[in-house]
Short mmCIF file of C-alpha atoms in Angstrom, two decimals:
data_model
loop_
_atom_site.label_atom_id
_atom_site.label_comp_id
_atom_site.label_asym_id
_atom_site.label_seq_id
_atom_site.Cartn_x
_atom_site.Cartn_y
_atom_site.Cartn_z
CA GLY H 1 4.90 42.84 -45.95
CA ALA H 2 2.89 42.10 -43.01
CA ALA H 3 4.52 38.60 -41.61
CA MET H 4 7.76 40.85 -41.34
CA LYS H 5 5.21 43.80 -39.09
CA ILE H 6 4.25 40.87 -36.27
CA CYS H 7 7.59 39.28 -36.20
CA LYS H 8 8.87 42.86 -35.62
CA ASN H 9 5.44 43.55 -32.87
CA LYS H 10 7.16 41.03 -29.41
CA ASN H 11 4.50 42.50 -26.99
CA GLY H 12 2.12 39.36 -27.97
CA PHE H 13 4.77 36.87 -28.41
CA SER H 14 6.20 37.72 -24.83
CA TYR H 15 2.67 37.77 -24.15
CA LEU H 16 1.76 33.55 -25.52
CA LEU H 17 4.96 32.84 -23.52
CA VAL H 18 3.99 33.96 -20.46
CA CYS H 19 0.94 31.73 -20.87
CA VAL H 20 2.65 28.39 -22.29
CA ILE H 21 5.11 28.84 -18.99
CA THR H 22 2.30 29.45 -16.59
CA LEU H 23 0.22 26.33 -18.13
CA PHE H 24 2.96 24.04 -18.90
CA VAL H 25 3.93 25.11 -14.18
CA ALA H 26 0.42 24.17 -13.59
CA MET H 27 0.46 20.92 -15.00
CA LEU H 28 3.63 20.65 -12.58
CA ILE H 29 2.32 20.50 -10.28
CA VAL H 30 -1.06 19.19 -10.46
CA ALA H 31 1.38 15.78 -11.72
CA GLY H 32 3.97 16.50 -8.84
CA LEU H 33 0.51 16.38 -6.76
CA SER H 34 -1.32 12.86 -8.38
CA TYR H 35 2.59 11.70 -7.88
CA ALA H 36 2.04 12.77 -4.28
CA ASP H 37 -1.57 11.04 -3.73
CA VAL H 38 -0.08 7.97 -4.98
CA MET H 39 2.59 8.00 -2.62
CA ASN H 40 0.09 8.97 0.26
CA ILE H 41 -1.72 6.07 -1.23
CA ILE H 42 1.00 3.21 -0.71
CA ARG H 43 2.06 4.90 2.46
CA VAL H 44 -1.73 4.65 4.42
CA GLN H 45 -1.84 1.48 2.71
CA LYS H 46 1.17 -0.26 4.66
CA GLU H 47 0.42 1.69 7.47
CA GLU H 48 -3.17 -0.47 7.38
CA VAL H 49 -1.34 -3.88 6.57
CA LYS H 50 0.59 -2.99 9.05
CA GLN H 51 -2.43 -2.81 12.06
CA SER H 52 -3.54 -5.63 10.30
CA LEU H 53 -1.58 -7.72 11.29
CA ASP H 54 -0.92 -6.44 14.05
CA SER H 55 -3.82 -7.69 15.63
CA ALA H 56 -3.36 -10.83 14.13
CA VAL H 57 -0.69 -11.42 15.78
CA THR H 58 -1.63 -10.07 18.91
CA GLU H 59 -4.26 -12.48 19.07
CA GLU H 60 -2.37 -15.19 18.44
CA ALA H 61 -0.18 -14.08 21.43
CA VAL H 62 -3.53 -13.85 23.50
CA ALA H 63 -4.33 -16.97 22.88
CA TYR H 64 -0.83 -18.14 23.59
CA TYR H 65 -1.67 -16.78 27.26
CA ASP H 66 -4.64 -18.49 28.57
CA ALA H 67 -2.99 -21.56 27.36
CA LEU H 68 0.13 -21.10 29.81
CA LYS H 69 -3.18 -20.43 32.51
CA GLN H 70 -4.31 -23.09 32.12
CA GLY H 71 -0.89 -24.87 32.06
CA ASN H 72 -0.70 -26.40 28.50
CA ARG H 73 1.67 -26.08 26.00
CA TYR H 74 2.46 -23.26 23.84
CA SER H 75 2.99 -25.23 20.83
CA ASP H 76 -0.21 -27.01 21.61
CA TYR H 77 -1.73 -23.22 20.29
CA VAL H 78 0.70 -20.99 18.32
CA GLU H 79 1.57 -23.09 14.95
CA ALA H 80 3.01 -21.58 12.52
CA SER H 81 -0.02 -22.25 9.27
CA PHE H 82 -3.08 -21.16 12.53
CA LEU H 83 -0.59 -17.78 12.38
CA SER H 84 -0.18 -17.36 8.80
CA ASP H 85 -3.85 -17.77 8.10
CA ARG H 86 -4.93 -15.72 10.40
CA ALA H 87 -2.43 -13.19 8.51
CA TYR H 88 -4.50 -14.07 6.06
CA ARG H 89 -7.99 -13.45 6.54
CA ALA H 90 -6.54 -10.21 8.15
CA LEU H 91 -5.50 -8.80 5.49
CA GLY H 92 -8.62 -9.59 3.09
CA PHE H 93 -6.92 -13.31 1.84
CA GLY H 94 -8.87 -15.49 3.72
CA LEU H 95 -9.97 -17.81 0.99
CA PRO H 96 -7.03 -19.24 -1.00
CA GLN H 97 -8.51 -18.60 -4.87
CA THR H 98 -8.00 -14.87 -3.41
CA GLU H 99 -5.76 -13.22 -5.89
CA ILE H 100 -6.52 -9.71 -5.25
CA ARG H 101 -7.40 -7.25 -3.12
CA THR H 102 -9.14 -3.69 -4.91
CA VAL H 103 -9.62 -1.07 -2.36
CA TYR H 104 -12.41 1.76 -4.16
CA ARG H 105 -12.62 5.25 -3.87
CA ASP H 106 -15.72 7.24 -5.70
CA GLY H 107 -16.32 4.31 -7.82
CA MET H 108 -12.27 4.13 -8.88
CA ALA H 109 -9.53 1.92 -8.46
CA VAL H 110 -6.94 3.31 -5.55
CA SER H 111 -4.93 0.24 -5.19
CA VAL H 112 -4.59 -3.14 -6.16
CA MET H 113 -2.75 -5.54 -3.59
CA GLU H 114 -1.42 -9.06 -5.19
CA ARG H 115 -2.27 -11.55 -2.62
CA PRO H 116 1.09 -11.38 -0.13
CA GLU H 117 3.63 -14.07 0.52
CA ILE H 118 3.54 -13.85 4.42
CA THR H 119 6.67 -15.81 5.66
CA VAL H 120 5.59 -16.99 10.00
CA SER H 121 8.64 -16.32 11.70
CA MET H 122 9.24 -19.19 15.25
CA GLU H 123 12.13 -17.91 16.64
CA GLY H 124 12.03 -16.26 20.29
CA GLY H 125 8.42 -14.86 19.77
CA PHE H 126 6.04 -15.72 17.31
CA GLY H 127 5.56 -13.21 13.74
CA VAL H 128 4.47 -13.30 9.92
CA GLN H 129 6.54 -11.31 7.60
CA VAL H 130 4.51 -10.16 4.95
CA SER H 131 5.45 -9.17 0.57
CA TYR H 132 3.61 -8.20 -1.53
CA ARG H 133 3.20 -6.10 -4.65
CA LEU H 134 0.63 -3.20 -4.54
CA THR H 135 -0.36 -1.27 -7.99
CA VAL H 136 -1.29 2.04 -7.75
CA PRO H 137 -3.19 3.94 -10.67
CA PHE H 138 -2.03 7.05 -11.94
CA ARG H 139 -4.14 9.40 -13.64
CA VAL H 140 -3.69 13.35 -14.10
CA PHE H 141 -6.60 14.75 -14.33
CA GLY H 142 -8.72 12.42 -14.26
CA GLN H 143 -6.67 10.72 -16.65
CA HIS H 144 -5.11 7.72 -16.50
CA ILE H 145 -1.39 7.64 -17.46
CA THR H 146 -0.18 4.30 -15.92
CA ASP H 147 0.11 1.90 -13.49
CA ILE H 148 2.65 2.54 -10.05
CA SER H 149 3.95 -0.59 -9.35
CA VAL H 150 5.48 -1.32 -5.96
CA PRO H 151 7.05 -3.68 -3.87
CA VAL H 152 6.03 -3.72 -0.17
CA GLU H 153 7.33 -5.56 3.03
CA THR H 154 6.17 -5.05 6.37
CA GLY H 155 5.15 -7.30 9.42
CA SER H 156 4.52 -8.14 12.83
CA PHE H 157 6.32 -10.04 16.21
CA TYR H 158 6.10 -10.75 18.70
CA GLN H 159 9.01 -11.60 21.37
CA LEU H 160 7.97 -13.44 24.22
CA LYS H 161 9.95 -12.34 27.23
#
């Protein structure tokens, strides 16, 4: 009887299907935008780290040229440990016990940078290569879904002419 009549009436069902599909597509779009935001956070953070390293290496280069102008040997002024310490300080890891650096936006953690591994290179100049793990919480509709963790590598090098 009545149940068969409802089943035969396809009008309501087609509207329901359209609503479900629309909702699903909307959720996919929001999830996609949230993921794009995470990728953007990672890209921006890597650029900020690169800029910090560039300025640390530039400061070292200035000290080097000042030493040369005063007739001193550059090796007295540019030392691997100094450069490494300067890079750690530039990245906010000045203290040896600092394990992570968290960036907040609107009171929520946006990214967590683990203490980087810094390799100093003194071949034909001086510079630093930095590798670390960056973790960004993935949220959809303000709900924490998972953490996206990526390895990041960047660096800065000053070529001696």
